PDB file of C-alpha atoms in Angstrom:
ATOM      1  CA  UNK A 823      56.531 -27.455  69.367  1.00  0.00           C
ATOM      2  CA  UNK A 824      55.953 -23.707  69.767  1.00  0.00           C
ATOM      3  CA  UNK A 825      54.340 -23.179  66.398  1.00  0.00           C
ATOM      4  CA  UNK A 826      50.916 -21.903  65.509  1.00  0.00           C
ATOM      5  CA  UNK A 827      49.958 -22.778  61.950  1.00  0.00           C
ATOM      6  CA  UNK A 828      47.380 -21.023  59.806  1.00  0.00           C
ATOM      7  CA  UNK A 829      45.877 -21.983  56.480  1.00  0.00           C
ATOM      8  CA  UNK A 830      45.561 -20.719  53.883  1.00  0.00           C
ATOM      9  CA  UNK A 831      48.377 -18.155  53.653  1.00  0.00           C
ATOM     10  CA  UNK A 832      46.460 -16.114  51.099  1.00  0.00           C
ATOM     11  CA  UNK A 833      42.761 -16.050  50.262  1.00  0.00           C
ATOM     12  CA  UNK A 834      40.856 -14.096  47.634  1.00  0.00           C
ATOM     13  CA  UNK A 835      37.105 -14.310  47.847  1.00  0.00           C
ATOM     14  CA  UNK A 836      34.095 -12.614  46.377  1.00  0.00           C
ATOM     15  CA  UNK A 837      31.457 -10.980  48.515  1.00  0.00           C
ATOM     16  CA  UNK A 838      29.060 -13.889  48.019  1.00  0.00           C
ATOM     17  CA  UNK A 839      31.541 -16.637  48.844  1.00  0.00           C
ATOM     18  CA  UNK A 840      31.786 -18.735  51.976  1.00  0.00           C
ATOM     19  CA  UNK A 841      35.261 -19.647  53.141  1.00  0.00           C
ATOM     20  CA  UNK A 842      37.011 -20.690  56.334  1.00  0.00           C
ATOM     21  CA  UNK A 843      40.323 -19.841  57.932  1.00  0.00           C
ATOM     22  CA  UNK A 844      41.997 -22.515  60.018  1.00  0.00           C
ATOM     23  CA  UNK A 845      44.424 -22.332  62.913  1.00  0.00           C
ATOM     24  CA  UNK A 846      46.165 -25.114  64.838  1.00  0.00           C
ATOM     25  CA  UNK A 847      48.472 -25.317  67.833  1.00  0.00           C
ATOM     26  CA  UNK A 848      49.921 -28.224  69.803  1.00  0.00           C
ATOM     27  CA  UNK A 849      51.348 -26.385  72.779  1.00  0.00           C
ATOM     28  CA  UNK A 850      48.525 -27.384  75.105  1.00  0.00           C
ATOM     29  CA  UNK A 851      47.288 -23.807  75.241  1.00  0.00           C
ATOM     30  CA  UNK A 852      43.676 -23.471  76.291  1.00  0.00           C
ATOM     31  CA  UNK A 853      43.152 -19.894  75.071  1.00  0.00           C
ATOM     32  CA  UNK A 854      42.982 -19.137  71.364  1.00  0.00           C
ATOM     33  CA  UNK A 855      42.440 -15.819  69.627  1.00  0.00           C
ATOM     34  CA  UNK A 856      41.501 -14.250  66.323  1.00  0.00           C
ATOM     35  CA  UNK A 857      42.862 -10.819  65.447  1.00  0.00           C
ATOM     36  CA  UNK A 858      42.338  -8.602  62.431  1.00  0.00           C
ATOM     37  CA  UNK A 859      45.155  -6.346  61.283  1.00  0.00           C
ATOM     38  CA  UNK A 860      44.969  -3.630  58.654  1.00  0.00           C
ATOM     39  CA  UNK A 861      48.100  -2.260  57.019  1.00  0.00           C
ATOM     40  CA  UNK A 862      50.311  -0.178  59.335  1.00  0.00           C
ATOM     41  CA  UNK A 863      47.906  -0.691  62.236  1.00  0.00           C
ATOM     42  CA  UNK A 864      48.142  -2.846  65.359  1.00  0.00           C
ATOM     43  CA  UNK A 865      46.248  -6.130  65.623  1.00  0.00           C
ATOM     44  CA  UNK A 866      42.664  -5.734  66.803  1.00  0.00           C
ATOM     45  CA  UNK A 867      41.144  -8.475  68.882  1.00  0.00           C
ATOM     46  CA  UNK A 868      38.087 -10.156  67.388  1.00  0.00           C
ATOM     47  CA  UNK A 869      37.395 -13.297  69.452  1.00  0.00           C
ATOM     48  CA  UNK A 870      38.829 -15.221  72.379  1.00  0.00           C
ATOM     49  CA  UNK A 871      38.151 -18.860  73.182  1.00  0.00           C
ATOM     50  CA  UNK A 872      39.000 -20.088  76.639  1.00  0.00           C
ATOM     51  CA  UNK A 873      38.715 -23.825  77.304  1.00  0.00           C
ATOM     52  CA  UNK A 874      36.971 -24.181  73.936  1.00  0.00           C
ATOM     53  CA  UNK A 875      34.231 -21.742  74.909  1.00  0.00           C
ATOM     54  CA  UNK A 876      33.794 -18.302  73.393  1.00  0.00           C
ATOM     55  CA  UNK A 877      34.735 -15.870  76.139  1.00  0.00           C
ATOM     56  CA  UNK A 878      35.178 -12.599  74.245  1.00  0.00           C
ATOM     57  CA  UNK A 879      33.465 -11.291  71.113  1.00  0.00           C
ATOM     58  CA  UNK A 880      34.568  -7.747  70.386  1.00  0.00           C
ATOM     59  CA  UNK A 881      31.280  -6.814  68.693  1.00  0.00           C
ATOM     60  CA  UNK A 882      32.383  -8.477  65.481  1.00  0.00           C
ATOM     61  CA  UNK A 883      29.814  -8.536  62.625  1.00  0.00           C
ATOM     62  CA  UNK A 884      27.982 -11.843  62.242  1.00  0.00           C
ATOM     63  CA  UNK A 885      29.514 -12.404  58.806  1.00  0.00           C
ATOM     64  CA  UNK A 886      32.509 -13.637  60.853  1.00  0.00           C
ATOM     65  CA  UNK A 887      31.695 -16.845  62.729  1.00  0.00           C
ATOM     66  CA  UNK A 888      34.319 -18.453  64.953  1.00  0.00           C
ATOM     67  CA  UNK A 889      34.426 -22.099  65.919  1.00  0.00           C
ATOM     68  CA  UNK A 890      36.655 -24.059  68.265  1.00  0.00           C
ATOM     69  CA  UNK A 891      36.150 -27.786  67.517  1.00  0.00           C
ATOM     70  CA  UNK A 892      38.751 -28.889  70.077  1.00  0.00           C
ATOM     71  CA  UNK A 893      41.584 -27.544  72.198  1.00  0.00           C
ATOM     72  CA  UNK A 894      44.023 -27.513  69.262  1.00  0.00           C
ATOM     73  CA  UNK A 895      41.902 -26.096  66.473  1.00  0.00           C
ATOM     74  CA  UNK A 896      40.303 -22.751  65.786  1.00  0.00           C
ATOM     75  CA  UNK A 897      38.314 -21.844  62.703  1.00  0.00           C
ATOM     76  CA  UNK A 898      36.944 -18.582  61.402  1.00  0.00           C
ATOM     77  CA  UNK A 899      34.050 -18.976  58.978  1.00  0.00           C
ATOM     78  CA  UNK A 900      33.536 -16.132  56.535  1.00  0.00           C
ATOM     79  CA  UNK A 901      30.355 -15.308  54.667  1.00  0.00           C
ATOM     80  CA  UNK A 902      29.143 -12.302  52.701  1.00  0.00           C
ATOM     81  CA  UNK A 903      32.223 -10.260  53.478  1.00  0.00           C
ATOM     82  CA  UNK A 904      32.763  -6.688  52.393  1.00  0.00           C
ATOM     83  CA  UNK A 905      35.844  -5.243  50.675  1.00  0.00           C
ATOM     84  CA  UNK A 906      36.728  -3.402  53.899  1.00  0.00           C
ATOM     85  CA  UNK A 907      37.178  -6.805  55.556  1.00  0.00           C
ATOM     86  CA  UNK A 908      40.341  -7.280  53.515  1.00  0.00           C
ATOM     87  CA  UNK A 909      43.144  -7.576  56.054  1.00  0.00           C
ATOM     88  CA  UNK A 910      45.675  -9.899  57.659  1.00  0.00           C
ATOM     89  CA  UNK A 911      43.902 -12.319  60.008  1.00  0.00           C
ATOM     90  CA  UNK A 912      46.072 -13.561  62.810  1.00  0.00           C
ATOM     91  CA  UNK A 913      45.490 -16.495  65.101  1.00  0.00           C
ATOM     92  CA  UNK A 914      47.216 -16.736  68.474  1.00  0.00           C
ATOM     93  CA  UNK A 915      47.243 -19.015  71.489  1.00  0.00           C
ATOM     94  CA  UNK A 916      48.318 -18.772  75.096  1.00  0.00           C
ATOM     95  CA  UNK A 917      47.958 -20.318  78.491  1.00  0.00           C
ATOM     96  CA  UNK A 918      44.944 -19.222  80.476  1.00  0.00           C
ATOM     97  CA  UNK A 919      45.436 -16.985  83.469  1.00  0.00           C
ATOM     98  CA  UNK A 920      42.595 -15.848  85.695  1.00  0.00           C
ATOM     99  CA  UNK A 921      42.761 -12.103  85.320  1.00  0.00           C
ATOM    100  CA  UNK A 922      46.135 -11.664  83.762  1.00  0.00           C
ATOM    101  CA  UNK A 923      47.823 -12.163  80.451  1.00  0.00           C
ATOM    102  CA  UNK A 924      50.393 -14.671  79.354  1.00  0.00           C
ATOM    103  CA  UNK A 925      52.521 -14.163  76.292  1.00  0.00           C
ATOM    104  CA  UNK A 926      50.692 -15.059  73.124  1.00  0.00           C
ATOM    105  CA  UNK A 927      52.069 -17.150  70.288  1.00  0.00           C
ATOM    106  CA  UNK A 928      50.994 -15.991  66.856  1.00  0.00           C
ATOM    107  CA  UNK A 929      50.608 -17.778  63.562  1.00  0.00           C
ATOM    108  CA  UNK A 930      51.905 -16.236  60.319  1.00  0.00           C
ATOM    109  CA  UNK A 931      48.458 -15.001  59.365  1.00  0.00           C
ATOM    110  CA  UNK A 932      46.093 -15.325  56.425  1.00  0.00           C
ATOM    111  CA  UNK A 933      46.132 -12.428  53.968  1.00  0.00           C
ATOM    112  CA  UNK A 934      42.480 -12.016  52.946  1.00  0.00           C
ATOM    113  CA  UNK A 935      41.348 -10.007  49.951  1.00  0.00           C
ATOM    114  CA  UNK A 936      37.620  -9.503  49.361  1.00  0.00           C
ATOM    115  CA  UNK A 937      36.717  -8.525  45.813  1.00  0.00           C
TER     116      UNK A 937
ATOM    117  CA  UNK B 920      40.634   4.060  73.816  1.00  0.00           C
ATOM    118  CA  UNK B 921      43.940   2.466  72.923  1.00  0.00           C
ATOM    119  CA  UNK B 922      45.713   1.196  76.014  1.00  0.00           C
ATOM    120  CA  UNK B 923      49.243   1.579  74.695  1.00  0.00           C
ATOM    121  CA  UNK B 924      50.630   4.427  72.656  1.00  0.00           C
ATOM    122  CA  UNK B 925      54.115   4.303  71.244  1.00  0.00           C
ATOM    123  CA  UNK B 926      56.639   6.766  70.033  1.00  0.00           C
ATOM    124  CA  UNK B 927      58.236   7.341  67.760  1.00  0.00           C
ATOM    125  CA  UNK B 928      55.897   6.016  65.072  1.00  0.00           C
ATOM    126  CA  UNK B 929      58.908   5.417  62.846  1.00  0.00           C
ATOM    127  CA  UNK B 930      62.615   5.226  63.546  1.00  0.00           C
ATOM    128  CA  UNK B 931      65.477   4.851  61.089  1.00  0.00           C
ATOM    129  CA  UNK B 932      69.021   4.234  62.314  1.00  0.00           C
ATOM    130  CA  UNK B 933      72.340   2.877  61.097  1.00  0.00           C
ATOM    131  CA  UNK B 934      73.340  -0.686  61.735  1.00  0.00           C
ATOM    132  CA  UNK B 935      75.249  -0.974  64.981  1.00  0.00           C
ATOM    133  CA  UNK B 936      73.452   1.910  66.655  1.00  0.00           C
ATOM    134  CA  UNK B 937      71.034   1.515  69.543  1.00  0.00           C
ATOM    135  CA  UNK B 938      67.287   1.910  69.052  1.00  0.00           C
ATOM    136  CA  UNK B 939      64.930   3.088  71.763  1.00  0.00           C
ATOM    137  CA  UNK B 940      61.170   3.096  71.529  1.00  0.00           C
ATOM    138  CA  UNK B 941      58.670   4.134  74.157  1.00  0.00           C
ATOM    139  CA  UNK B 942      55.209   3.052  75.177  1.00  0.00           C
ATOM    140  CA  UNK B 943      52.699   4.830  77.374  1.00  0.00           C
ATOM    141  CA  UNK B 944      49.536   3.333  78.759  1.00  0.00           C
ATOM    142  CA  UNK B 945      46.537   4.609  80.651  1.00  0.00           C
ATOM    143  CA  UNK B 946      45.319   2.128  83.247  1.00  0.00           C
ATOM    144  CA  UNK B 947      46.912  -0.106  85.859  1.00  0.00           C
ATOM    145  CA  UNK B 948      48.548  -3.247  84.522  1.00  0.00           C
ATOM    146  CA  UNK B 949      49.613  -6.719  85.642  1.00  0.00           C
ATOM    147  CA  UNK B 950      52.319  -6.829  83.027  1.00  0.00           C
ATOM    148  CA  UNK B 951      53.422  -5.221  79.793  1.00  0.00           C
ATOM    149  CA  UNK B 952      54.622  -7.137  76.783  1.00  0.00           C
ATOM    150  CA  UNK B 953      56.640  -6.272  73.692  1.00  0.00           C
ATOM    151  CA  UNK B 954      56.183  -7.969  70.333  1.00  0.00           C
ATOM    152  CA  UNK B 955      57.996  -7.755  67.003  1.00  0.00           C
ATOM    153  CA  UNK B 956      56.348  -8.114  63.609  1.00  0.00           C
ATOM    154  CA  UNK B 957      58.278  -8.518  60.405  1.00  0.00           C
ATOM    155  CA  UNK B 958      56.511  -7.121  57.374  1.00  0.00           C
ATOM    156  CA  UNK B 959      53.170  -8.821  56.789  1.00  0.00           C
ATOM    157  CA  UNK B 960      53.872 -11.716  59.124  1.00  0.00           C
ATOM    158  CA  UNK B 961      52.797 -12.883  62.550  1.00  0.00           C
ATOM    159  CA  UNK B 962      53.918 -11.285  65.782  1.00  0.00           C
ATOM    160  CA  UNK B 963      56.745 -12.695  67.852  1.00  0.00           C
ATOM    161  CA  UNK B 964      56.762 -12.259  71.608  1.00  0.00           C
ATOM    162  CA  UNK B 965      59.951 -10.575  72.788  1.00  0.00           C
ATOM    163  CA  UNK B 966      59.665  -9.933  76.482  1.00  0.00           C
ATOM    164  CA  UNK B 967      57.150  -9.641  79.325  1.00  0.00           C
ATOM    165  CA  UNK B 968      57.775  -7.363  82.274  1.00  0.00           C
ATOM    166  CA  UNK B 969      55.608  -7.607  85.362  1.00  0.00           C
ATOM    167  CA  UNK B 970      54.246  -4.593  87.170  1.00  0.00           C
ATOM    168  CA  UNK B 971      56.584  -5.176  90.138  1.00  0.00           C
ATOM    169  CA  UNK B 972      59.670  -5.251  87.909  1.00  0.00           C
ATOM    170  CA  UNK B 973      61.559  -2.174  86.797  1.00  0.00           C
ATOM    171  CA  UNK B 974      63.948  -3.585  84.252  1.00  0.00           C
ATOM    172  CA  UNK B 975      64.395  -6.774  82.296  1.00  0.00           C
ATOM    173  CA  UNK B 976      67.006  -7.982  79.831  1.00  0.00           C
ATOM    174  CA  UNK B 977      66.917 -10.563  77.084  1.00  0.00           C
ATOM    175  CA  UNK B 978      69.971 -10.748  74.852  1.00  0.00           C
ATOM    176  CA  UNK B 979      70.299  -7.363  73.125  1.00  0.00           C
ATOM    177  CA  UNK B 980      66.928  -6.227  74.465  1.00  0.00           C
ATOM    178  CA  UNK B 981      66.422  -4.133  77.558  1.00  0.00           C
ATOM    179  CA  UNK B 982      62.962  -3.206  78.756  1.00  0.00           C
ATOM    180  CA  UNK B 983      62.164  -0.756  81.523  1.00  0.00           C
ATOM    181  CA  UNK B 984      58.860  -0.130  83.207  1.00  0.00           C
ATOM    182  CA  UNK B 985      57.863   2.927  85.211  1.00  0.00           C
ATOM    183  CA  UNK B 986      54.419   2.322  86.656  1.00  0.00           C
ATOM    184  CA  UNK B 987      54.313   5.772  88.257  1.00  0.00           C
ATOM    185  CA  UNK B 988      54.584   7.337  84.784  1.00  0.00           C
ATOM    186  CA  UNK B 989      52.650   4.528  83.101  1.00  0.00           C
ATOM    187  CA  UNK B 990      55.404   4.091  80.574  1.00  0.00           C
ATOM    188  CA  UNK B 991      57.835   1.505  79.260  1.00  0.00           C
ATOM    189  CA  UNK B 992      60.791   1.589  76.933  1.00  0.00           C
ATOM    190  CA  UNK B 993      62.412  -1.006  74.701  1.00  0.00           C
ATOM    191  CA  UNK B 994      66.099  -0.635  73.934  1.00  0.00           C
ATOM    192  CA  UNK B 995      67.727  -2.700  71.206  1.00  0.00           C
ATOM    193  CA  UNK B 996      71.492  -2.493  71.389  1.00  0.00           C
ATOM    194  CA  UNK B 997      73.953  -2.991  68.523  1.00  0.00           C
ATOM    195  CA  UNK B 998      71.155  -3.095  65.945  1.00  0.00           C
ATOM    196  CA  UNK B 999      71.283  -5.415  62.936  1.00  0.00           C
ATOM    197  CA  UNK B1000      69.516  -5.363  59.594  1.00  0.00           C
ATOM    198  CA  UNK B1001      67.396  -8.283  60.805  1.00  0.00           C
ATOM    199  CA  UNK B1002      65.953  -6.036  63.539  1.00  0.00           C
ATOM    200  CA  UNK B1003      64.029  -4.125  60.861  1.00  0.00           C
ATOM    201  CA  UNK B1004      60.412  -4.676  61.879  1.00  0.00           C
ATOM    202  CA  UNK B1005      57.456  -3.125  63.659  1.00  0.00           C
ATOM    203  CA  UNK B1006      57.522  -3.242  67.433  1.00  0.00           C
ATOM    204  CA  UNK B1007      54.356  -3.218  69.529  1.00  0.00           C
ATOM    205  CA  UNK B1008      53.786  -2.912  73.236  1.00  0.00           C
ATOM    206  CA  UNK B1009      50.733  -4.647  74.638  1.00  0.00           C
ATOM    207  CA  UNK B1010      48.938  -4.392  77.928  1.00  0.00           C
ATOM    208  CA  UNK B1011      46.085  -6.332  79.452  1.00  0.00           C
ATOM    209  CA  UNK B1012      42.563  -5.185  78.809  1.00  0.00           C
ATOM    210  CA  UNK B1013      41.042  -7.880  81.005  1.00  0.00           C
ATOM    211  CA  UNK B1014      41.451 -11.618  81.264  1.00  0.00           C
ATOM    212  CA  UNK B1015      43.107 -13.049  78.187  1.00  0.00           C
ATOM    213  CA  UNK B1016      42.682  -9.703  76.422  1.00  0.00           C
ATOM    214  CA  UNK B1017      45.700  -7.840  75.084  1.00  0.00           C
ATOM    215  CA  UNK B1018      45.489  -4.341  73.694  1.00  0.00           C
ATOM    216  CA  UNK B1019      48.313  -3.334  71.384  1.00  0.00           C
ATOM    217  CA  UNK B1020      49.875   0.075  70.956  1.00  0.00           C
ATOM    218  CA  UNK B1021      50.110   1.707  67.547  1.00  0.00           C
ATOM    219  CA  UNK B1022      53.622   0.396  67.074  1.00  0.00           C
ATOM    220  CA  UNK B1023      57.021   1.743  66.073  1.00  0.00           C
ATOM    221  CA  UNK B1024      58.327   0.931  62.597  1.00  0.00           C
ATOM    222  CA  UNK B1025      62.073   0.431  62.933  1.00  0.00           C
ATOM    223  CA  UNK B1026      64.368   0.486  59.906  1.00  0.00           C
ATOM    224  CA  UNK B1027      68.013  -0.478  60.239  1.00  0.00           C
ATOM    225  CA  UNK B1028      70.129   0.899  57.410  1.00  0.00           C
ATOM    226  CA  UNK B1029      73.275  -1.020  56.395  1.00  0.00           C
TER     227      UNK B1029
END
């Protein structure tokens, strides 16, 4: 199984809402990632979990809160978002390599609209 | 600053023609990867070329890497309508960290 699944596919939320994005993989990968992608731009890394521990936080605002409950699951909790946070949120996973980079497997993304 | 920069930003060709897109990067790399993204969907890994490799093939894809010029190219031969997508190069920005180029939007016209 080489699939990364993400739910929901689409999400519309108000600025006062709390919602969560979910990501799951069963490839035995021990690195999982959240990216944010605006239209016609490349993905921008937000967070990396390595062996279920947060290893990289790219100075993401605290209204985004990641969580890795186990080696297969990755959540992104959203609270008090701003309209400029509207974007495609991509989850990815990969093997862990010391200082290098393996290929990453991406989910289909969650299209988030903040109203 | 962005590790990978690609050109052209957009490319439109006829079906059956070859498409070439280029990527330049700024720092030393362990490997360089190419990804494809269909409109509004997740990225699909196409090919990884290591820093000690100069050329790699996968089906209709040919990737070259010139570490002396800090550049790579992706050639898609005999293009098909299904190749219409955005193509991104990505290089390592540290352990488990990929930095993506701005991407090339490829349109294959029937």
